[in-house]
CSV table of C-alpha atoms in Angstrom, one decimal:
chain,number,residue,atom,x,y,z
A,1354,LYS,CA,0.0,0.0,0.0
A,1355,ALA,CA,1.6,3.2,-1.1
A,1356,GLY,CA,2.2,5.9,1.5
A,1357,VAL,CA,1.5,9.6,1.5
A,1358,THR,CA,3.4,11.2,-1.4
A,1359,GLN,CA,4.4,14.9,-1.4
A,1360,THR,CA,5.9,16.8,-4.3
A,1361,PRO,CA,8.2,18.5,-4.7
A,1362,ARG,CA,10.5,17.4,-1.9
A,1363,TYR,CA,12.7,20.4,-2.1
A,1364,LEU,CA,12.2,23.8,-3.6
A,1365,ILE,CA,13.8,27.3,-3.5
A,1366,LYS,CA,11.8,30.5,-4.1
A,1367,THR,CA,12.4,34.2,-3.6
A,1368,ARG,CA,10.4,36.6,-1.6
A,1369,GLY,CA,7.2,37.7,-3.2
A,1370,GLN,CA,6.8,34.6,-5.3
A,1371,GLN,CA,4.1,32.0,-4.8
A,1372,VAL,CA,4.4,28.2,-4.4
A,1373,THR,CA,2.1,25.2,-4.7
A,1374,LEU,CA,2.7,22.0,-2.9
A,1375,SER,CA,1.0,18.7,-3.7
A,1376,CYS,CA,0.0,15.8,-1.5
A,1377,SER,CA,-1.4,12.4,-2.6
A,1378,PRO,CA,-2.9,10.6,0.4
A,1379,ILE,CA,-3.1,6.9,1.0
A,1380,SER,CA,-5.6,5.3,-1.2
A,1381,GLY,CA,-9.1,5.4,0.5
A,1382,HIS,CA,-8.2,8.1,2.9
A,1383,ARG,CA,-10.5,11.1,2.7
A,1384,SER,CA,-8.9,13.4,5.2
A,1385,VAL,CA,-5.8,15.4,4.4
A,1386,SER,CA,-4.1,17.7,6.9
A,1387,TRP,CA,-1.2,20.1,6.4
A,1388,TYR,CA,1.4,21.1,9.0
A,1389,GLN,CA,4.2,23.6,9.0
A,1390,GLN,CA,7.4,22.6,10.8
A,1391,THR,CA,10.1,25.2,11.7
A,1392,PRO,CA,12.9,25.1,14.3
A,1393,GLY,CA,11.4,28.1,16.1
A,1394,GLN,CA,7.7,27.3,16.1
A,1395,GLY,CA,7.8,23.5,15.9
A,1396,LEU,CA,4.8,21.7,14.3
A,1397,GLN,CA,1.8,23.9,13.6
A,1398,PHE,CA,-1.5,22.9,12.1
A,1399,LEU,CA,-2.4,24.7,8.8
A,1400,PHE,CA,-5.6,23.2,7.7
A,1401,GLU,CA,-7.6,20.0,7.2
A,1402,TYR,CA,-9.7,18.9,4.3
A,1403,PHE,CA,-12.2,16.1,4.3
A,1404,SER,CA,-14.2,15.1,1.2
A,1405,GLU,CA,-13.2,18.3,-0.6
A,1406,THR,CA,-14.3,20.6,2.3
A,1407,GLN,CA,-12.0,22.5,4.6
A,1408,ARG,CA,-13.0,21.4,8.1
A,1409,ASN,CA,-10.6,23.4,10.1
A,1410,LYS,CA,-7.9,26.1,9.7
A,1411,GLY,CA,-5.0,27.0,11.9
A,1412,ASN,CA,-3.8,30.4,12.9
A,1413,PHE,CA,-2.1,31.4,9.6
A,1414,PRO,CA,-2.6,34.4,7.4
A,1415,GLY,CA,-4.7,34.3,4.3
A,1416,ARG,CA,-1.7,33.9,2.1
A,1417,PHE,CA,-1.9,30.2,3.0
A,1418,SER,CA,-4.6,28.4,1.3
A,1419,GLY,CA,-5.4,24.9,0.2
A,1420,ARG,CA,-7.9,22.7,-1.6
A,1421,GLN,CA,-8.8,19.1,-2.1
A,1422,PHE,CA,-9.9,17.4,-5.2
A,1423,SER,CA,-12.5,14.7,-5.7
A,1424,ASN,CA,-9.7,12.0,-5.7
A,1425,SER,CA,-8.6,13.3,-2.2
A,1426,ARG,CA,-5.4,14.7,-3.5
A,1427,SER,CA,-4.7,18.0,-2.0
A,1428,GLU,CA,-2.7,21.1,-2.8
A,1429,MET,CA,-1.6,24.0,-0.6
A,1430,ASN,CA,-0.6,27.4,-1.9
A,1431,VAL,CA,1.4,30.1,-0.3
A,1432,SER,CA,1.3,33.5,-2.0
A,1433,THR,CA,3.6,36.5,-1.6
A,1434,LEU,CA,6.3,34.4,0.1
A,1435,GLU,CA,8.2,35.8,3.1
A,1436,LEU,CA,11.5,34.7,4.5
A,1437,GLY,CA,9.6,33.3,7.5
A,1438,ASP,CA,7.7,30.8,5.3
A,1439,SER,CA,10.9,28.7,5.0
A,1440,ALA,CA,9.9,25.5,6.5
A,1441,LEU,CA,9.2,21.8,6.1
A,1442,TYR,CA,5.5,21.4,5.0
A,1443,LEU,CA,4.1,18.1,6.0
A,1444,CYS,CA,1.0,16.5,4.7
A,1445,ALA,CA,-0.9,13.8,6.6
A,1446,SER,CA,-3.8,11.6,5.6
A,1447,SER,CA,-6.2,9.6,7.7
A,1448,GLY,CA,-9.3,7.5,7.2
A,1449,GLY,CA,-11.3,10.1,9.1
A,1450,ALA,CA,-12.1,8.2,12.3
A,1451,ILE,CA,-11.8,10.2,15.5
A,1452,GLY,CA,-8.6,9.3,17.3
A,1453,GLY,CA,-7.3,7.6,14.1
A,1454,GLU,CA,-3.7,7.6,13.1
A,1455,LEU,CA,-2.4,10.3,10.8
A,1456,PHE,CA,0.0,9.0,8.2
A,1457,PHE,CA,2.6,11.6,7.3
A,1458,GLY,CA,4.5,12.1,4.1
A,1459,GLU,CA,8.2,13.0,4.0
A,1460,GLY,CA,7.4,16.7,3.5
A,1461,SER,CA,8.3,19.5,1.1
A,1462,ARG,CA,11.2,21.6,2.2
A,1463,LEU,CA,10.7,25.2,1.1
A,1464,THR,CA,13.5,27.7,1.3
A,1465,VAL,CA,12.6,31.3,0.7
A,1466,LEU,CA,15.5,33.6,-0.3
B,1190,ALA,CA,-8.0,24.0,24.0
B,1191,GLN,CA,-5.3,21.5,24.2
B,1192,SER,CA,-1.6,21.9,24.8
B,1193,VAL,CA,1.4,19.5,25.2
B,1194,THR,CA,4.6,20.1,27.1
B,1195,GLN,CA,7.6,17.9,26.6
B,1196,LEU,CA,10.2,18.3,29.3
B,1197,GLY,CA,13.7,18.3,28.0
B,1198,SER,CA,14.4,19.3,24.4
B,1199,HIS,CA,17.5,17.1,24.4
B,1200,VAL,CA,18.0,13.8,26.1
B,1201,SER,CA,21.1,11.6,26.0
B,1202,VAL,CA,21.3,8.0,27.1
B,1203,SER,CA,23.9,5.3,26.7
B,1204,GLU,CA,23.2,2.3,24.5
B,1205,GLY,CA,21.3,-0.3,26.5
B,1206,ALA,CA,20.1,2.2,29.1
B,1207,LEU,CA,16.5,3.1,29.9
B,1208,VAL,CA,14.9,5.7,27.7
B,1209,LEU,CA,12.4,8.1,29.3
B,1210,LEU,CA,10.8,10.9,27.4
B,1211,ARG,CA,8.3,13.1,29.3
B,1212,CYS,CA,5.0,14.5,28.1
B,1213,ASN,CA,2.3,16.3,29.9
B,1214,TYR,CA,-0.9,17.4,28.3
B,1215,SER,CA,-3.7,19.8,28.9
B,1216,SER,CA,-7.2,18.9,27.6
B,1217,SER,CA,-10.7,19.9,28.4
B,1218,VAL,CA,-12.0,16.6,27.1
B,1219,PRO,CA,-10.8,13.0,27.4
B,1220,PRO,CA,-7.8,13.1,25.1
B,1221,TYR,CA,-6.4,10.9,22.4
B,1222,LEU,CA,-2.6,10.9,22.8
B,1223,PHE,CA,0.1,10.0,20.4
B,1224,TRP,CA,3.9,9.6,20.2
B,1225,TYR,CA,5.5,10.2,16.8
B,1226,VAL,CA,9.2,9.8,15.8
B,1227,GLN,CA,11.0,11.8,13.1
B,1228,TYR,CA,14.3,10.7,11.6
B,1229,PRO,CA,16.4,13.3,9.7
B,1230,ASN,CA,14.8,14.5,6.4
B,1231,GLN,CA,11.8,12.3,6.9
B,1232,GLY,CA,8.2,12.7,8.0
B,1233,LEU,CA,6.6,11.6,11.2
B,1234,GLN,CA,6.0,7.9,12.0
B,1235,LEU,CA,3.5,6.8,14.7
B,1236,LEU,CA,5.1,5.0,17.6
B,1237,LEU,CA,1.9,4.4,19.6
B,1238,LYS,CA,-1.4,6.0,20.6
B,1239,TYR,CA,-3.8,6.0,23.4
B,1240,THR,CA,-7.5,6.3,22.8
B,1241,THR,CA,-9.5,4.4,25.4
B,1242,GLY,CA,-9.1,1.3,27.5
B,1243,ALA,CA,-5.8,0.0,28.8
B,1244,THR,CA,-3.6,2.8,30.1
B,1245,LEU,CA,-0.3,1.1,29.3
B,1246,VAL,CA,0.1,1.2,25.5
B,1247,LYS,CA,2.7,-0.7,23.6
B,1248,GLY,CA,4.1,0.5,20.4
B,1249,ILE,CA,6.6,-0.3,17.7
B,1250,ASN,CA,10.3,-0.8,18.2
B,1251,GLY,CA,9.9,-1.8,21.9
B,1252,PHE,CA,8.5,1.6,23.0
B,1253,GLU,CA,5.6,1.9,25.4
B,1254,ALA,CA,3.8,4.7,27.2
B,1255,GLU,CA,1.4,5.0,30.2
B,1256,PHE,CA,-1.5,7.3,30.3
B,1257,LYS,CA,-1.9,8.7,33.8
B,1258,LYS,CA,-5.0,10.9,34.0
B,1259,SER,CA,-4.3,12.1,37.5
B,1260,GLU,CA,-0.9,13.4,36.5
B,1261,THR,CA,-2.0,14.4,33.0
B,1262,SER,CA,1.0,12.6,31.7
B,1263,PHE,CA,1.9,10.3,28.8
B,1264,HIS,CA,5.6,9.5,29.2
B,1265,LEU,CA,7.4,7.3,26.6
B,1266,THR,CA,9.8,4.6,27.7
B,1267,LYS,CA,12.0,1.9,26.3
B,1268,PRO,CA,13.9,-0.5,28.6
B,1269,SER,CA,17.0,-0.6,26.5
B,1270,ALA,CA,18.1,2.1,24.0
B,1271,HIS,CA,19.6,1.2,20.6
B,1272,MET,CA,21.7,3.4,18.4
B,1273,SER,CA,18.9,3.3,15.8
B,1274,ASP,CA,16.5,5.0,18.4
B,1275,ALA,CA,18.4,8.3,17.9
B,1276,ALA,CA,15.8,10.7,16.4
B,1277,GLU,CA,13.4,13.4,17.4
B,1278,TYR,CA,10.2,12.4,19.3
B,1279,PHE,CA,7.0,14.3,19.4
B,1280,CYS,CA,4.1,13.9,21.8
B,1281,ALA,CA,0.7,15.0,20.5
B,1282,VAL,CA,-2.9,15.3,21.6
B,1283,SER,CA,-5.9,15.2,19.2
B,1284,GLY,CA,-8.2,18.1,18.7
B,1285,ASP,CA,-11.3,18.9,20.7
B,1286,PHE,CA,-14.0,18.7,18.1
B,1287,PHE,CA,-16.2,21.2,19.8
B,1288,SER,CA,-13.5,23.9,20.1
B,1289,SER,CA,-11.5,23.3,17.0
B,1290,GLY,CA,-14.0,21.7,14.6
B,1291,SER,CA,-11.9,18.7,14.0
B,1292,ALA,CA,-11.0,15.8,16.2
B,1293,ARG,CA,-8.3,14.9,13.8
B,1294,GLN,CA,-6.2,18.1,14.3
B,1295,LEU,CA,-3.1,17.3,16.4
B,1296,THR,CA,-1.4,19.7,18.8
B,1297,PHE,CA,2.2,18.7,19.1
B,1298,GLY,CA,4.8,19.3,21.8
B,1299,SER,CA,8.0,21.0,20.9
B,1300,GLY,CA,9.9,17.7,20.5
B,1301,THR,CA,12.7,15.9,22.3
B,1302,GLN,CA,15.9,15.1,20.5
B,1303,LEU,CA,17.2,11.7,21.7
B,1304,THR,CA,20.9,11.0,21.4
B,1305,VAL,CA,22.1,7.4,22.0
B,1306,LEU,CA,25.8,7.2,23.1
B,1307,PRO,CA,27.9,4.1,22.3
């Protein structure tokens, strides 16, 4: 059973640009969550999508957005990049059960110059 | 709202020694608790989780954790450390549906970097 796949694994952008990250969940999983990981702030919840609907959003500015497609694949977008957006962005999928395990991808490491 | 506190951002143990990583949580509802491990340049892997039932939870790679409601703790232990255990460990609590809108949202602790000395 294939795991969670995130693309690209590494990318470098400059301030002001935008970026789109992709996540393919485990087959059959309908919930996709995104987390930002930085040395200073640790792991912070960005948002969760379930059956194409955003169920919850963390405390991030509107420059951070996401969507989920009918096949459960998800994308997140960050516009007008800032230096502080440099981070590892992790995607996690789950079957949707309360208390169920989140399966994480290897992440997309974004560097903003 | 939930929160998680991991005591000790860095822990060093000798190979073969006991591993003890501390986690305390705050939750307004009965929590679901998790321990994840992260190796360099990788995502997070679930070690074990507590939902309901038995308070001593066994996970992968010989790790276990005990849920103590009276102490609001969920410490992670392993009787004998192995070099391959060197990694960063995260304790997490699941979201309170009524306050966050999603019981699947995890709140993570700040992590504990485990070093295993030969």
